[in-house]
Tab-separated table of C-alpha atoms in Angstrom:
chain	number	residue	atom	x	y	z
A	1	MET	CA	50.029	208.720	201.428
A	2	SER	CA	48.594	205.282	200.706
A	3	ARG	CA	45.363	204.869	198.757
A	4	HIS	CA	43.535	203.899	201.934
A	5	GLY	CA	44.874	206.938	203.755
A	6	ASP	CA	43.776	209.218	200.924
A	7	TYR	CA	40.280	207.713	201.059
A	8	MET	CA	40.065	208.284	204.807
A	9	ALA	CA	41.219	211.894	204.447
A	10	ARG	CA	38.525	212.594	201.810
A	11	ALA	CA	35.866	210.956	203.971
A	12	ALA	CA	36.918	213.063	206.930
A	13	LEU	CA	36.649	216.252	204.853
A	14	VAL	CA	33.160	215.297	203.648
A	15	ALA	CA	32.052	214.532	207.207
A	16	LEU	CA	33.527	217.809	208.447
A	17	GLY	CA	31.747	219.732	205.675
A	18	ALA	CA	28.429	218.044	206.423
A	19	PHE	CA	28.802	218.844	210.112
A	20	ALA	CA	29.597	222.492	209.340
A	21	ILE	CA	26.537	222.812	207.076
A	22	MET	CA	24.287	221.200	209.700
A	23	ALA	CA	25.660	223.385	212.498
A	24	SER	CA	25.226	226.525	210.411
A	25	ALA	CA	21.647	225.624	209.519
A	26	ILE	CA	20.727	224.938	213.160
A	27	THR	CA	22.329	228.194	214.254
A	28	ILE	CA	20.638	230.322	211.583
A	29	LEU	CA	17.236	228.649	211.559
A	30	VAL	CA	16.800	227.650	215.232
A	31	VAL	CA	19.216	229.229	217.690
A	32	ILE	CA	19.269	232.837	216.424
A	33	PRO	CA	15.454	233.116	215.944
A	34	LYS	CA	14.897	231.602	219.405
A	35	ILE	CA	17.215	234.175	220.986
A	36	MET	CA	15.563	237.033	219.087
A	37	LEU	CA	12.051	235.868	220.050
A	38	ARG	CA	12.629	235.156	223.740
A	39	GLU	CA	11.565	238.687	224.763
A	40	VAL	CA	8.324	238.618	222.774
A	41	ARG	CA	5.278	239.309	224.952
A	42	ALA	CA	1.568	239.110	224.237
A	43	MET	CA	-0.237	242.267	223.236
A	44	PRO	CA	-2.713	243.513	225.898
A	45	GLU	CA	-5.601	242.890	223.513
A	46	LEU	CA	-4.615	239.253	222.931
A	47	ALA	CA	-6.328	236.961	225.431
A	48	PRO	CA	-5.170	233.394	226.165
A	49	TYR	CA	-7.302	230.648	224.685
A	50	THR	CA	-10.082	229.273	226.852
A	51	ASP	CA	-10.266	225.549	227.571
A	52	GLU	CA	-12.974	225.113	224.930
A	53	GLN	CA	-10.979	227.061	222.366
A	54	LEU	CA	-7.937	224.897	223.089
A	55	ARG	CA	-10.061	221.771	222.552
A	56	GLY	CA	-11.204	223.293	219.279
A	57	ARG	CA	-7.608	223.931	218.331
A	58	GLU	CA	-6.915	220.230	218.837
A	59	VAL	CA	-9.871	219.400	216.569
A	60	TYR	CA	-8.461	221.844	213.997
A	61	ILE	CA	-5.117	220.041	214.058
A	62	ALA	CA	-6.602	216.538	214.125
A	63	ASN	CA	-8.710	217.208	211.044
A	64	GLY	CA	-5.863	218.637	209.015
A	65	CYS	CA	-7.227	222.177	208.587
A	66	LEU	CA	-3.596	223.302	208.567
A	67	TYR	CA	-3.068	221.618	205.207
A	68	CYS	CA	-5.451	224.017	203.449
A	69	HIS	CA	-5.453	227.159	205.619
A	70	SER	CA	-2.626	229.414	206.759
A	71	GLN	CA	-2.730	231.705	209.788
A	72	GLN	CA	-0.491	234.595	208.773
A	73	ILE	CA	-0.999	237.915	207.014
A	74	ARG	CA	1.976	238.876	204.896
A	75	ASP	CA	3.244	242.386	204.219
A	76	PRO	CA	1.048	244.236	201.681
A	77	ALA	CA	4.196	245.517	199.982
A	78	PHE	CA	4.746	241.997	198.683
A	79	THR	CA	1.364	240.274	198.739
A	80	THR	CA	-2.373	240.848	198.319
A	81	ASP	CA	-3.358	239.403	201.729
A	82	VAL	CA	-4.695	242.742	202.989
A	83	ASP	CA	-6.436	243.502	199.680
A	84	ARG	CA	-8.215	240.157	199.940
A	85	GLY	CA	-9.696	241.267	203.247
A	86	TRP	CA	-7.879	238.679	205.338
A	87	GLY	CA	-6.527	241.319	207.735
A	88	SER	CA	-5.674	244.985	208.052
A	89	ARG	CA	-1.974	244.518	208.843
A	90	PRO	CA	0.806	241.916	208.641
A	91	THR	CA	0.935	239.555	211.574
A	92	VAL	CA	3.840	239.868	214.032
A	93	PRO	CA	5.436	237.396	216.503
A	94	GLU	CA	3.378	238.904	219.355
A	95	ASP	CA	0.240	237.543	217.660
A	96	TYR	CA	1.342	233.961	218.315
A	97	VAL	CA	2.457	234.029	221.949
A	98	TYR	CA	-0.309	231.603	222.992
A	99	ASP	CA	0.002	229.373	219.916
A	100	ARG	CA	1.985	226.271	220.830
A	101	PRO	CA	2.695	224.961	218.310
A	102	HIS	CA	1.984	227.804	215.917
A	103	LEU	CA	-0.196	226.945	212.948
A	104	LEU	CA	1.214	229.403	210.399
A	105	GLY	CA	0.771	226.953	207.540
A	106	THR	CA	2.144	227.236	204.026
A	107	MET	CA	-0.806	226.122	201.869
A	108	ARG	CA	-3.820	228.225	200.953
A	109	THR	CA	-6.309	225.974	199.234
A	110	GLY	CA	-8.684	227.980	201.414
A	111	PRO	CA	-8.335	231.528	202.748
A	112	ASP	CA	-6.115	232.603	205.611
A	113	LEU	CA	-7.857	232.186	208.967
A	114	ILE	CA	-5.863	234.298	211.423
A	115	ASN	CA	-8.708	236.853	211.467
A	116	VAL	CA	-11.653	234.626	210.554
A	117	GLY	CA	-13.294	235.400	213.899
A	118	GLN	CA	-13.437	239.059	212.935
A	119	ARG	CA	-14.646	238.392	209.381
A	120	LEU	CA	-17.165	235.714	210.302
A	121	PRO	CA	-18.194	235.984	213.970
A	122	SER	CA	-21.429	233.981	213.643
A	123	GLU	CA	-21.507	230.622	215.421
A	124	ASP	CA	-24.449	229.543	213.244
A	125	TRP	CA	-22.466	230.271	210.065
A	126	HIS	CA	-19.477	228.190	211.161
A	127	LEU	CA	-21.612	225.250	212.276
A	128	ILE	CA	-23.492	225.165	208.964
A	129	HIS	CA	-20.235	225.610	207.067
A	130	LEU	CA	-18.562	222.725	208.875
A	131	TYR	CA	-21.562	220.429	208.355
A	132	ASP	CA	-22.135	221.363	204.698
A	133	PRO	CA	-19.853	224.047	203.199
A	134	ARG	CA	-21.901	224.263	199.994
A	135	ALA	CA	-24.926	225.307	202.032
A	136	VAL	CA	-23.337	228.722	202.620
A	137	VAL	CA	-20.793	228.978	199.794
A	138	GLU	CA	-22.059	227.273	196.640
A	139	TRP	CA	-18.672	227.014	194.935
A	140	SER	CA	-16.746	225.927	198.039
A	141	THR	CA	-14.204	223.111	197.630
A	142	MET	CA	-13.907	222.578	201.373
A	143	PRO	CA	-14.740	219.045	202.553
A	144	ALA	CA	-17.724	218.568	204.848
A	145	PHE	CA	-17.267	217.333	208.412
A	146	PRO	CA	-20.574	215.539	209.091
A	147	PHE	CA	-18.927	213.315	211.710
A	148	LEU	CA	-18.789	216.356	213.988
A	149	PHE	CA	-22.604	216.355	214.054
A	150	GLU	CA	-25.519	214.038	214.758
A	151	GLU	CA	-28.755	213.564	212.868
A	152	ARG	CA	-31.679	213.210	215.266
A	153	ARG	CA	-35.430	213.053	215.061
A	154	PRO	CA	-36.967	216.336	216.252
A	155	GLU	CA	-38.573	214.611	219.256
A	156	ASP	CA	-35.147	213.365	220.419
A	157	VAL	CA	-33.596	216.821	220.702
A	158	GLY	CA	-33.138	218.099	224.251
A	159	PRO	CA	-32.983	221.678	225.509
A	160	GLU	CA	-29.215	221.387	226.010
A	161	ASP	CA	-28.579	220.350	222.403
A	162	ARG	CA	-27.189	222.867	219.911
A	163	VAL	CA	-29.272	222.537	216.779
A	164	VAL	CA	-27.666	223.690	213.548
A	165	PRO	CA	-30.110	226.067	211.797
A	166	LEU	CA	-29.768	224.442	208.387
A	167	THR	CA	-32.693	225.257	206.082
A	168	GLY	CA	-33.472	225.137	202.406
A	169	PRO	CA	-32.900	222.416	199.815
A	170	ARG	CA	-29.667	221.158	201.431
A	171	ALA	CA	-31.309	220.507	204.808
A	172	PRO	CA	-31.951	216.795	205.490
A	173	GLU	CA	-35.605	215.803	205.611
A	174	GLY	CA	-37.211	214.453	208.773
A	175	VAL	CA	-34.201	215.033	211.034
A	176	VAL	CA	-32.400	217.907	212.653
A	177	ILE	CA	-28.653	218.403	212.863
A	178	VAL	CA	-27.147	218.597	216.347
A	179	ALA	CA	-23.563	219.792	216.868
A	180	LYS	CA	-21.252	217.498	218.846
A	181	PRO	CA	-18.913	219.069	221.434
A	182	GLU	CA	-16.082	218.810	218.912
A	183	ALA	CA	-17.959	221.006	216.426
A	184	LEU	CA	-18.789	223.563	219.115
A	185	ALA	CA	-15.185	223.649	220.320
A	186	LEU	CA	-13.826	224.030	216.780
A	187	THR	CA	-16.276	226.853	216.146
A	188	ALA	CA	-15.229	228.569	219.385
A	189	TYR	CA	-11.599	228.326	218.306
A	190	LEU	CA	-12.280	229.747	214.834
A	191	ILE	CA	-14.240	232.675	216.248
A	192	SER	CA	-11.385	233.383	218.682
A	193	LEU	CA	-9.003	233.973	215.759
A	194	ASN	CA	-8.850	237.747	215.577
A	195	ARG	CA	-5.553	239.653	215.415
A	196	GLN	CA	-6.984	242.929	214.169
A	197	TYR	CA	-5.841	245.046	217.125
A	198	PRO	CA	-3.348	247.806	216.235
A	199	VAL	CA	0.384	247.119	216.346
A	200	ALA	CA	3.067	249.759	216.769
A	201	ASP	CA	5.334	250.461	213.814
A	202	SER	CA	8.290	249.452	215.969
A	203	LEU	CA	6.921	245.915	216.231
A	204	ARG	CA	6.421	245.726	212.476
A	205	ALA	CA	10.027	246.811	211.989
A	206	GLN	CA	11.123	244.133	214.429
A	207	ASP	CA	9.085	241.552	212.544
A	208	GLN	CA	10.830	242.507	209.325
A	209	MET	CA	14.174	241.981	211.063
A	210	LEU	CA	12.984	238.517	212.057
A	211	GLY	CA	12.047	237.728	208.485
A	212	GLY	CA	8.294	238.188	208.960
A	213	ASP	CA	7.912	239.260	205.343
A	214	GLY	CA	9.198	235.900	204.255
A	215	HIS	CA	6.074	234.017	205.314
A	216	SER	CA	5.208	231.838	202.371
A	217	GLY	CA	1.883	230.686	201.057
A	218	ALA	CA	0.072	230.005	197.828
A	219	GLY	CA	-3.231	231.533	196.821
A	220	GLY	CA	-6.269	229.295	196.782
A	221	SER	CA	-9.980	229.074	196.348
A	222	HIS	CA	-11.823	227.062	198.976
A	223	ASP	CA	-13.551	229.181	201.616
């Protein structure tokens, strides 16, 4: 075989190997999970998102909340998610039927949020927290989102406006804080996050077969 022919044969083997690796990865990571998940149905207790909650979900994505918060409870046999109070059980595929795309996340600069609506159901708390996180959690590292609110003079507030009940030394002087629709929608979405309904052991076993225990995430500190 000539030198050129030998080069072509080696190149063909490399290309064939690369194609085999790519095909295997697609099959294992995409095709097989999609086949295994096609029969997944929503639990009776899981309601579809309302229009406002879906708008809030878009605000959540647009503001990068995913980069600091996960939405998955991992198996207590391997993690401390349950001990931290983030949920009473590992999440399963049925918990995400209405999440398109899912927002599982991999970073945990802040706590997991899949059950934040159960832990913190107060609309007032979320609005204050979004406007000024340190007003409710002194050591919080979460950034504020003041652009989701308006500062108005008290005489300019109408009966339809949602005033944020911010008091104390961190409350601005001479103005009141009014939530924009984006803040209200985001709050509605956060409160809707509650996957605390019971799940049959059979579903947990199925989740383990699907690799549910392999959800990754790093511990963090911001609330």
